[in-house]
C-alpha positions as a Python dict, from the first residue, in 0.01 Angstrom:
ca = {
    (1, 'M'): (0, 0, 0),
    (2, 'N'): (-327, -197, 21),
    (3, 'I'): (-519, -57, -272),
    (4, 'N'): (-451, -48, -645),
    (5, 'T'): (-239, 267, -717),
    (6, 'T'): (-109, 425, -1044),
    (7, 'L'): (183, 667, -1063),
    (8, 'T'): (117, 862, -1386),
    (9, 'E'): (394, 1129, -1415),
    (10, 'G'): (665, 1331, -1253),
    (11, 'K'): (926, 1256, -980),
    (12, 'W'): (845, 1063, -666),
    (13, 'Y'): (1070, 1082, -360),
    (14, 'F'): (1054, 832, -95),
    (15, 'D'): (1228, 852, 241),
    (16, 'N'): (1112, 513, 354),
    (17, 'S'): (1060, 172, 186),
    (18, 'I'): (733, 119, 14),
    (19, 'T'): (537, -210, 27),
    (20, 'V'): (289, -332, -225),
    (21, 'N'): (83, -580, -15),
    (22, 'S'): (-68, -904, -142),
    (23, 'G'): (-376, -846, -362),
    (24, 'A'): (-267, -491, -445),
    (25, 'V'): (-137, -372, -785),
    (26, 'L'): (108, -84, -830),
    (27, 'T'): (120, 56, -1183),
    (28, 'I'): (393, 295, -1297),
    (29, 'N'): (356, 479, -1632),
    (30, 'A'): (616, 589, -1868),
    (31, 'G'): (834, 885, -1775),
    (32, 'V'): (792, 842, -1396),
    (33, 'E'): (1122, 878, -1191),
    (34, 'I'): (1131, 697, -850),
    (35, 'I'): (1394, 829, -617),
    (36, 'F'): (1459, 637, -290),
    (37, 'K'): (1654, 739, 13),
    (38, 'E'): (1966, 551, 89),
    (39, 'G'): (1890, 203, 229),
    (40, 'C'): (1520, 195, 115),
    (41, 'S'): (1341, -33, -134),
    (42, 'L'): (1032, -110, -324),
    (43, 'I'): (891, -430, -163),
    (44, 'V'): (636, -622, -374),
    (45, 'N'): (412, -885, -221),
    (46, 'G'): (137, -821, -476),
    (47, 'T'): (177, -710, -841),
    (48, 'V'): (369, -436, -998),
    (49, 'N'): (335, -322, -1360),
    (50, 'I'): (605, -93, -1490),
    (51, 'L'): (510, 51, -1826),
    (52, 'G'): (792, 255, -1963),
    (53, 'A'): (856, 344, -2333),
    (54, 'S'): (1153, 337, -2549),
    (55, 'Q'): (1199, 715, -2546),
    (56, 'N'): (1042, 766, -2199),
    (57, 'P'): (1159, 487, -1954),
    (58, 'V'): (1071, 458, -1590),
    (59, 'V'): (1382, 555, -1386),
    (60, 'F'): (1469, 413, -1038),
    (61, 'T'): (1762, 567, -857),
    (62, 'C'): (1897, 692, -511),
    (63, 'S'): (1865, 1037, -374),
    (64, 'K'): (2229, 1042, -248),
    (65, 'S'): (2421, 1322, -417),
    (66, 'N'): (2722, 1110, -504),
    (67, 'P'): (2564, 757, -523),
    (68, 'N'): (2763, 434, -524),
    (69, 'R'): (2661, 71, -602),
    (70, 'G'): (2408, -58, -346),
    (71, 'D'): (2321, 273, -189),
    (72, 'W'): (1946, 179, -201),
    (73, 'E'): (1795, -172, -180),
    (74, 'G'): (1624, -201, -521),
    (75, 'I'): (1299, -374, -615),
    (76, 'N'): (1229, -676, -402),
    (77, 'L'): (978, -926, -532),
    (78, 'N'): (882, -1166, -263),
    (79, 'F'): (708, -1503, -258),
    (80, 'G'): (400, -1503, -468),
    (81, 'S'): (440, -1167, -619),
    (82, 'T'): (432, -1082, -989),
    (83, 'A'): (611, -814, -1197),
    (84, 'N'): (570, -712, -1555),
    (85, 'I'): (846, -472, -1639),
    (86, 'N'): (915, -286, -1971),
    (87, 'Y'): (1161, -8, -2033),
    (88, 'I'): (1305, 79, -1690),
    (89, 'N'): (1644, 215, -1590),
    (90, 'V'): (1775, 113, -1254),
    (91, 'N'): (2080, 277, -1104),
    (92, 'Y'): (2300, 232, -782),
    (93, 'A'): (2084, -50, -632),
    (94, 'E'): (2194, -341, -423),
    (95, 'N'): (1974, -562, -641),
    (96, 'G'): (1809, -376, -934),
    (97, 'I'): (1545, -646, -906),
    (98, 'L'): (1554, -939, -657),
    (99, 'C'): (1311, -1222, -752),
    (100, 'D'): (1265, -1449, -452),
    (101, 'D'): (1015, -1718, -545),
    (102, 'A'): (829, -1467, -765),
    (103, 'E'): (727, -1443, -1125),
    (104, 'C'): (893, -1163, -1326),
    (105, 'T'): (927, -1059, -1694),
    (106, 'V'): (1182, -783, -1770),
    (107, 'N'): (1198, -645, -2122),
    (108, 'N'): (1402, -352, -2278),
    (109, 'S'): (1558, -239, -1954),
    (110, 'V'): (1895, -106, -1838),
    (111, 'F'): (2075, -178, -1513),
    (112, 'N'): (2373, 51, -1420),
    (113, 'D'): (2619, 45, -1133),
    (114, 'C'): (2433, -209, -907),
    (115, 'I'): (2573, -483, -700),
    (116, 'S'): (2341, -717, -890),
    (117, 'G'): (2138, -602, -1188),
    (118, 'I'): (1893, -887, -1149),
    (119, 'A'): (1913, -1150, -868),
    (120, 'T'): (1698, -1460, -860),
    (121, 'C'): (1651, -1729, -597),
    (122, 'N'): (1394, -2014, -563),
    (123, 'T'): (1242, -1957, -912),
    (124, 'A'): (1143, -2230, -1162),
    (125, 'I'): (1207, -2229, -1534),
    (126, 'D'): (1002, -1955, -1708),
    (127, 'E'): (931, -1764, -1381),
    (128, 'V'): (1200, -1507, -1457),
    (129, 'Q'): (1251, -1401, -1822),
    (130, 'I'): (1497, -1133, -1928),
    (131, 'N'): (1481, -1008, -2282),
    (132, 'N'): (1656, -728, -2463),
    (133, 'C'): (1812, -583, -2145),
    (134, 'T'): (2154, -405, -2090),
    (135, 'F'): (2383, -453, -1790),
    (136, 'N'): (2651, -187, -1736),
    (137, 'R'): (2925, -183, -1472),
    (138, 'N'): (2743, -402, -1214),
    (139, 'E'): (2928, -633, -987),
    (140, 'F'): (2700, -906, -1114),
    (141, 'G'): (2486, -845, -1428),
    (142, 'V'): (2250, -1140, -1336),
    (143, 'M'): (2302, -1362, -1025),
    (144, 'S'): (2118, -1694, -984),
    (145, 'G'): (2117, -1846, -640),
    (146, 'G'): (1874, -2133, -667),
    (147, 'G'): (1704, -1949, -959),
    (148, 'N'): (1648, -2042, -1328),
    (149, 'P'): (1637, -1719, -1531),
    (150, 'I'): (1603, -1727, -1910),
    (151, 'I'): (1804, -1458, -2079),
    (152, 'F'): (1767, -1352, -2448),
    (153, 'N'): (1896, -1071, -2668),
    (154, 'S'): (2079, -896, -2390),
    (155, 'S'): (2405, -714, -2357),
    (156, 'F'): (2658, -718, -2078),
    (157, 'F'): (2931, -447, -2061),
    (158, 'D'): (3206, -410, -1803),
    (159, 'N'): (3061, -601, -1518),
    (160, 'G'): (3259, -800, -1262),
    (161, 'N'): (3055, -1115, -1356),
    (162, 'A'): (2808, -1094, -1631),
    (163, 'L'): (2643, -1405, -1487),
    (164, 'F'): (2718, -1564, -1148),
    (165, 'C'): (2540, -1884, -1053),
    (166, 'W'): (2566, -2035, -704),
    (167, 'S'): (2371, -2353, -667),
    (168, 'G'): (2152, -2200, -929),
    (169, 'N'): (2095, -2224, -1302),
    (170, 'A'): (2063, -2001, -1610),
    (171, 'Y'): (1937, -2054, -1963),
    (172, 'L'): (2083, -1824, -2237),
    (173, 'G'): (1854, -1944, -2504),
    (174, 'I'): (1618, -2242, -2478),
    (175, 'G'): (1398, -2451, -2700),
    (176, 'E'): (1398, -2320, -3058),
    (177, 'D'): (1522, -1976, -2951),
    (178, 'Y'): (1874, -1852, -2984),
    (179, 'G'): (2039, -1675, -2691),
    (180, 'N'): (2167, -1385, -2901),
    (181, 'N'): (2339, -1231, -2593),
    (182, 'Y'): (2649, -1015, -2617),
    (183, 'F'): (2946, -996, -2376),
    (184, 'L'): (3219, -743, -2368),
    (185, 'G'): (3459, -623, -2101),
    (186, 'N'): (3327, -843, -1820),
    (187, 'Y'): (3618, -940, -1586),
    (188, 'E'): (3485, -1296, -1540),
    (189, 'T'): (3206, -1344, -1783),
    (190, 'I'): (3021, -1650, -1645),
    (191, 'L'): (3097, -1831, -1318),
    (192, 'A'): (2904, -2140, -1224),
    (193, 'Y'): (2977, -2262, -874),
    (194, 'D'): (2843, -2535, -633),
    (195, 'L'): (2621, -2756, -827),
    (196, 'S'): (2514, -2498, -1082),
    (197, 'Y'): (2405, -2555, -1437),
    (198, 'V'): (2435, -2296, -1723),
    (199, 'F'): (2295, -2352, -2070),
    (200, 'L'): (2430, -2143, -2352),
    (201, 'G'): (2355, -2365, -2649),
    (202, 'R'): (2268, -2667, -2845),
    (203, 'N'): (2365, -3031, -2737),
    (204, 'T'): (2043, -3183, -2867),
    (205, 'C'): (1794, -3117, -3142),
    (206, 'T'): (1566, -2923, -2925),
    (207, 'M'): (1781, -2735, -2660),
    (208, 'Q'): (1904, -2504, -2927),
    (209, 'G'): (2010, -2172, -2780),
    (210, 'G'): (2355, -2056, -2894),
    (211, 'N'): (2441, -1754, -3105),
    (212, 'N'): (2584, -1581, -2799),
    (213, 'V'): (2886, -1356, -2867),
    (214, 'F'): (3187, -1330, -2633),
    (215, 'A'): (3394, -1048, -2759),
    (216, 'N'): (3774, -1083, -2734),
    (217, 'D'): (3906, -836, -2473),
    (218, 'P'): (4243, -837, -2299),
    (219, 'N'): (4080, -720, -1975),
    (220, 'V'): (3864, -1043, -1951),
    (221, 'S'): (4005, -1300, -1707),
    (222, 'S'): (3787, -1584, -1832),
    (223, 'H'): (3484, -1650, -2035),
    (224, 'L'): (3347, -1964, -1861),
    (225, 'Q'): (3431, -2107, -1514),
    (226, 'S'): (3258, -2430, -1404),
    (227, 'L'): (3364, -2524, -1049),
    (228, 'N'): (3262, -2762, -760),
    (229, 'Y'): (3016, -3007, -927),
    (230, 'S'): (2887, -2762, -1192),
    (231, 'T'): (2799, -2800, -1559),
    (232, 'I'): (2818, -2554, -1852),
    (233, 'L'): (2682, -2648, -2192),
    (234, 'A'): (2801, -2383, -2434),
    (235, 'E'): (2802, -2507, -2788),
    (236, 'N'): (2754, -2292, -3108),
    (237, 'N'): (2865, -1965, -2959),
    (238, 'Y'): (3134, -1722, -3090),
    (239, 'W'): (3434, -1664, -2857),
    (240, 'G'): (3584, -1365, -3020),
    (241, 'V'): (3853, -1565, -3202),
    (242, 'P'): (3819, -1830, -3490),
    (243, 'S'): (3980, -2113, -3286),
    (244, 'P'): (3911, -2095, -2909),
    (245, 'D'): (4022, -2453, -2859),
    (246, 'L'): (4386, -2365, -2923),
    (247, 'P'): (4585, -2391, -2593),
    (248, 'N'): (4675, -2020, -2584),
    (249, 'Y'): (4306, -1937, -2571),
    (250, 'A'): (4127, -2238, -2424),
    (251, 'N'): (4346, -2250, -2106),
    (252, 'W'): (4212, -1912, -1989),
    (253, 'F'): (3883, -1882, -2182),
    (254, 'F'): (3752, -2199, -2020),
    (255, 'I'): (3827, -2304, -1664),
    (256, 'S'): (3689, -2608, -1485),
    (257, 'D'): (3792, -2838, -1197),
    (258, 'A'): (3794, -3218, -1186),
    (259, 'T'): (3436, -3232, -1055),
    (260, 'S'): (3288, -3004, -1323),
    (261, 'S'): (3253, -2984, -1700),
    (262, 'I'): (3235, -2728, -1990),
    (263, 'D'): (3129, -2825, -2336),
    (264, 'Y'): (3198, -2543, -2584),
    (265, 'I'): (3262, -2755, -2903),
    (266, 'P'): (3141, -2712, -3173),
    (267, 'Y'): (3177, -2338, -3182),
    (268, 'L'): (3120, -2053, -3434),
    (269, 'T'): (3418, -1934, -3622),
    (270, 'S'): (3270, -1590, -3679),
    (271, 'A'): (3020, -1360, -3526),
    (272, 'P'): (2672, -1503, -3597),
    (273, 'S'): (2365, -1364, -3761),
    (274, 'K'): (2018, -1430, -3619),
    (275, 'S'): (1930, -1644, -3919),
    (276, 'L'): (2227, -1881, -3859),
    (277, 'N'): (2159, -2240, -3940),
    (278, 'L'): (2310, -2487, -3694),
    (279, 'V'): (2500, -2796, -3836),
    (280, 'G'): (2527, -3096, -3605),
    (281, 'S'): (2787, -3362, -3580),
    (282, 'P'): (2722, -3726, -3702),
    (283, 'E'): (2702, -3828, -3321),
    (284, 'E'): (2427, -3573, -3278),
    (285, 'T'): (2236, -3698, -3581),
    (286, 'I'): (2226, -4048, -3425),
    (287, 'Y'): (2128, -3913, -3093),
    (288, 'N'): (1846, -3697, -3234),
    (289, 'S'): (1707, -3980, -3443),
    (290, 'N'): (1687, -4198, -3133),
    (291, 'M'): (1526, -3932, -2906),
    (292, 'K'): (1220, -3762, -3077),
    (293, 'L'): (1114, -3473, -2867),
    (294, 'S'): (744, -3377, -2836),
    (295, 'T'): (607, -3088, -2653),
    (296, 'G'): (263, -3229, -2640),
    (297, 'N'): (103, -3424, -2361),
    (298, 'S'): (250, -3758, -2461),
    (299, 'E'): (575, -3691, -2276),
    (300, 'F'): (840, -3793, -2535),
    (301, 'Q'): (655, -4047, -2735),
    (302, 'D'): (683, -4107, -3101),
    (303, 'E'): (404, -4091, -3353),
    (304, 'K'): (287, -4437, -3251),
    (305, 'G'): (269, -4334, -2885),
    (306, 'I'): (574, -4539, -2792),
    (307, 'D'): (812, -4407, -2527),
    (308, 'N'): (1148, -4344, -2686),
    (309, 'Y'): (1356, -4366, -2363),
    (310, 'N'): (1607, -4652, -2390),
    (311, 'P'): (1757, -4782, -2059),
    (312, 'E'): (2059, -4903, -2265),
    (313, 'W'): (2150, -4542, -2367),
    (314, 'P'): (2482, -4415, -2221),
    (315, 'L'): (2455, -4191, -1926),
    (316, 'D'): (2510, -3870, -2121),
    (317, 'W'): (2212, -3942, -2337),
    (318, 'K'): (1989, -4027, -2036),
    (319, 'L'): (2076, -3698, -1880),
    (320, 'M'): (2010, -3502, -2198),
    (321, 'Y'): (1677, -3677, -2225),
    (322, 'C'): (1584, -3584, -1875),
    (323, 'R'): (1706, -3230, -1926),
    (324, 'N'): (1467, -3186, -2220),
    (325, 'L'): (1193, -3325, -2011),
    (326, 'V'): (1253, -3058, -1748),
    (327, 'S'): (1271, -2795, -2020),
    (328, 'I'): (918, -2867, -2148),
    (329, 'K'): (788, -2916, -1790),
    (330, 'K'): (734, -3294, -1805),
    (331, 'Y'): (827, -3303, -1432),
    (332, 'P'): (671, -3628, -1320),
    (333, 'K'): (852, -3847, -1574),
    (334, 'A'): (1174, -3647, -1537),
    (335, 'K'): (1163, -3709, -1149),
    (336, 'N'): (1120, -4082, -1196),
    (337, 'L'): (1401, -4115, -1439),
    (338, 'L'): (1643, -3901, -1250),
    (339, 'K'): (1591, -4087, -934),
    (340, 'Q'): (1661, -4412, -1107),
    (341, 'I'): (1972, -4261, -1269),
    (342, 'I'): (2108, -4137, -933),
    (343, 'R'): (2053, -4476, -760),
    (344, 'E'): (2231, -4654, -1044),
    (345, 'N'): (2522, -4419, -1086),
    (346, 'I'): (2581, -4295, -737),
    (347, 'D'): (2966, -4281, -780),
    (348, 'S'): (2966, -4087, -1107),
    (349, 'N'): (3035, -3710, -1121),
    (350, 'Q'): (2739, -3686, -1356),
    (351, 'C'): (2514, -3761, -1072),
    (352, 'Y'): (2554, -3403, -954),
    (353, 'F'): (2401, -3285, -1273),
    (354, 'A'): (2130, -3536, -1228),
    (355, 'L'): (2071, -3399, -879),
    (356, 'N'): (2043, -3048, -1015),
    (357, 'L'): (1787, -3154, -1275),
    (358, 'L'): (1594, -3347, -1008),
    (359, 'K'): (1580, -3035, -790),
    (360, 'Q'): (1453, -2831, -1086),
    (361, 'S'): (1181, -3081, -1161),
    (362, 'S'): (1081, -3099, -800),
    (363, 'F'): (1024, -2728, -740),
    (364, 'D'): (667, -2794, -643),
    (365, 'D'): (740, -3118, -452),
    (366, 'N'): (994, -3036, -190),
    (367, 'E'): (858, -3306, 39),
    (368, 'G'): (895, -3575, -219),
    (369, 'L'): (1257, -3472, -298),
    (370, 'L'): (1350, -3471, 70),
    (371, 'N'): (1184, -3811, 107),
    (372, 'F'): (1392, -3940, -176),
    (373, 'Y'): (1710, -3810, -6),
    (374, 'N'): (1616, -3965, 322),
    (375, 'N'): (1523, -4301, 169),
    (376, 'S'): (1793, -4337, -101),
    (377, 'L'): (2086, -4102, -26),
    (378, 'N'): (2103, -4038, 340),
    (379, 'G'): (2446, -4158, 457),
    (380, 'N'): (2812, -4060, 491),
    (381, 'S'): (2919, -4075, 136),
    (382, 'K'): (3066, -3765, -41),
    (383, 'F'): (2758, -3752, -270),
    (384, 'A'): (2513, -3783, 13),
    (385, 'Q'): (2698, -3495, 201),
    (386, 'T'): (2686, -3285, -111),
    (387, 'A'): (2320, -3356, -171),
    (388, 'A'): (2232, -3268, 195),
    (389, 'I'): (2394, -2927, 152),
    (390, 'Y'): (2239, -2862, -185),
    (391, 'L'): (1900, -2952, -59),
    (392, 'S'): (1941, -2767, 274),
    (393, 'D'): (1761, -2453, 155),
    (394, 'L'): (1438, -2661, 135),
    (395, 'K'): (1453, -2685, 518),
    (396, 'G'): (1365, -2310, 562),
    (397, 'Q'): (1463, -2184, 904),
    (398, 'N'): (1621, -2515, 981),
    (399, 'T'): (1880, -2479, 709),
    (400, 'P'): (2160, -2377, 956),
    (401, 'D'): (2099, -2679, 1164),
    (402, 'V'): (2119, -2908, 874),
    (403, 'V'): (2437, -2753, 739),
    (404, 'N'): (2610, -2738, 1074),
    (405, 'N'): (2543, -3109, 1134),
    (406, 'I'): (2732, -3176, 808),
    (407, 'L'): (3011, -2946, 915),
    (408, 'A'): (3043, -3145, 1239),
    (409, 'N'): (3092, -3459, 1057),
    (410, 'P'): (3470, -3560, 1087),
    (411, 'N'): (3449, -3726, 749),
    (412, 'I'): (3338, -3422, 557),
    (413, 'T'): (3541, -3358, 240),
    (414, 'N'): (3714, -3027, 174),
    (415, 'N'): (3481, -2962, -129),
    (416, 'N'): (3181, -3018, 89),
    (417, 'K'): (3315, -2798, 379),
    (418, 'E'): (3371, -2514, 135),
    (419, 'F'): (3024, -2562, -9),
    (420, 'A'): (2858, -2578, 338),
    (421, 'L'): (3030, -2262, 452),
    (422, 'S'): (2921, -2092, 124),
    (423, 'A'): (2568, -2216, 190),
    (424, 'L'): (2556, -2073, 535),
    (425, 'T'): (2683, -1729, 426),
    (426, 'I'): (2423, -1715, 148),
    (427, 'Y'): (2152, -1826, 383),
    (428, 'Y'): (2223, -1559, 647),
    (429, 'F'): (2262, -1293, 370),
    (430, 'Y'): (1944, -1357, 185),
    (431, 'K'): (1701, -1569, 408),
    (432, 'G'): (1827, -1480, 755),
    (433, 'K'): (1872, -1114, 685),
    (434, 'N'): (2169, -1128, 917),
    (435, 'I'): (2463, -967, 748),
    (436, 'P'): (2691, -973, 1060),
    (437, 'K'): (2645, -1350, 1089),
    (438, 'A'): (2699, -1387, 718),
    (439, 'R'): (3020, -1197, 737),
    (440, 'E'): (3129, -1401, 1045),
    (441, 'I'): (3093, -1728, 848),
    (442, 'F'): (3249, -1572, 540),
    (443, 'C'): (3560, -1501, 750),
    (444, 'E'): (3572, -1863, 856),
    (445, 'L'): (3535, -1969, 486),
    (446, 'M'): (3813, -1731, 380),
    (447, 'L'): (4053, -1854, 653),
    (448, 'E'): (3992, -2225, 560),
    (449, 'F'): (3994, -2179, 184),
    (450, 'P'): (4206, -1871, 92),
    (451, 'K'): (4237, -1982, -267),
    (452, 'S'): (3863, -2043, -326),
    (453, 'K'): (3708, -1873, -625),
    (454, 'I'): (3382, -1817, -436),
    (455, 'L'): (3551, -1556, -204),
    (456, 'K'): (3542, -1266, -446),
    (457, 'P'): (3172, -1296, -537),
    (458, 'L'): (3067, -1346, -174),
    (459, 'S'): (3288, -1063, -57),
    (460, 'T'): (3113, -839, -302),
    (461, 'L'): (2768, -937, -175),
    (462, 'L'): (2883, -864, 176),
    (463, 'R'): (3028, -528, 89),
    (464, 'L'): (3384, -651, 160),
    (465, 'N'): (3507, -601, -197),
    (466, 'N'): (3744, -319, -108),
    (467, 'D'): (3944, -553, 123),
    (468, 'K'): (4308, -527, 10),
    (469, 'S'): (4366, -897, 108),
    (470, 'F'): (4208, -1017, -215),
    (471, 'N'): (4396, -1096, -540),
    (472, 'K'): (4264, -1020, -884),
    (473, 'D'): (4174, -1393, -929),
    (474, 'G'): (3947, -1368, -619),
    (475, 'S'): (4183, -1569, -384),
    (476, 'S'): (4288, -1422, -53),
    (477, 'N'): (4636, -1338, 91),
    (478, 'I'): (4502, -1343, 450),
    (479, 'T'): (4732, -1505, 706),
    (480, 'N'): (4601, -1755, 960),
    (481, 'P'): (4572, -1618, 1321),
    (482, 'L'): (4732, -1795, 1615),
    (483, 'E'): (4383, -1874, 1739),
    (484, 'Y'): (4044, -1831, 1571),
    (485, 'K'): (3702, -1906, 1708),
    (486, 'L'): (3503, -2095, 1446),
    (487, 'Y'): (3130, -2048, 1401),
    (488, 'S'): (3059, -2421, 1368),
    (489, 'N'): (3153, -2713, 1605),
    (490, 'Y'): (3394, -2921, 1409),
    (491, 'P'): (3765, -2938, 1509),
    (492, 'N'): (3953, -2605, 1472),
    (493, 'P'): (4238, -2658, 1227),
    (494, 'F'): (4417, -2334, 1317),
    (495, 'N'): (4472, -2399, 1689),
    (496, 'R'): (4789, -2585, 1778),
}
């Protein structure tokens, strides 16, 4: 499609994928139904405007008589494209909407029975905004792989994961806005994995968020999981019970490993109203009085124009300060401070959060970020290995070479080996468009790490979720073969 086109009414059947080329605009008016043949998609390299109405939405679905999740590919927004979407219903897609380095605003929409309702990758803060949407019975309501979606006023019902972040981030409320999201019946509500960051509320005077409701449901396996160098900030939300910090709740509501963190205190003791006033702790009052946030051009200066950053602050405060700089797009200053923090605290687990923030603030300066790695981090330490894997996606088609070189290192840690194999699986699935290769590497990951929590989400992406070798917790019962040929060239642990 090379010219501007408008679909005004009726049902439209497509036996092949449709591409909106760069420079072209596709407009779809209220009441139109788009029906794609199995395996097809709407590919957008230009602009798409979907203008549904509350009583007359635009519907996307599959022509298959008895459709299943993933039977058609969905709406794929490629690099440089733009989508303005209001009141759509998307059913049975692999990705209802896939935003890959694209700008997309989705309002008042419903995603039913998809693999991923909305998936984001390589997007900066504000490039993907999701407001007042509903996600029903998807494997993943929203998935962020290197993305930064902002989610407000949305509901998640009976999904496998309401939100899954792999080396990606998500903001459920930001700035002065509450999240006001509602979660019910999702098996694992939020999973953050491999250097991911999820913000659900508060922690400073400006990163407010909060007001998200996690309904108590016996079918829920966990509300929050933060694993493999990930961070979840989730203050001032309601967890379905008055006291979620009691051991009989907290031990299964909130799951993190030794490398990761979850902050859910303080919490709400009852379901919130949208007019709820937040009450901070004395420690917060001290912190907020020391760090005056400005959204103007002065980059965190007080009324006299003096920079409020204090190098004597504890590391927690420094990271919160930098996080706020990122949230209001003060990227140059954030980058400088974060590089200094990483150099000075290279052995701290909090450096992984700093690296995440540095990557967010360097989204338009990949070369500068890679130069920092080469000049300051390149080496054989655990952190340097993790950073190399985390930044490998910036290498484009050379990503497999970078990751395989790390895998060949005899000093690689188990955490980083798992991270590297996950990175290769994701690369070949999304960027390389090579599902057989992604499945091959996934099998290697499953054999090496049969208890990994990443197995279940990746098996779902690769359409292996019906494999009987998986337990409910996502781990695998598969037995090791006598001999197994590994994809990469490091020593084979299974051969005797």
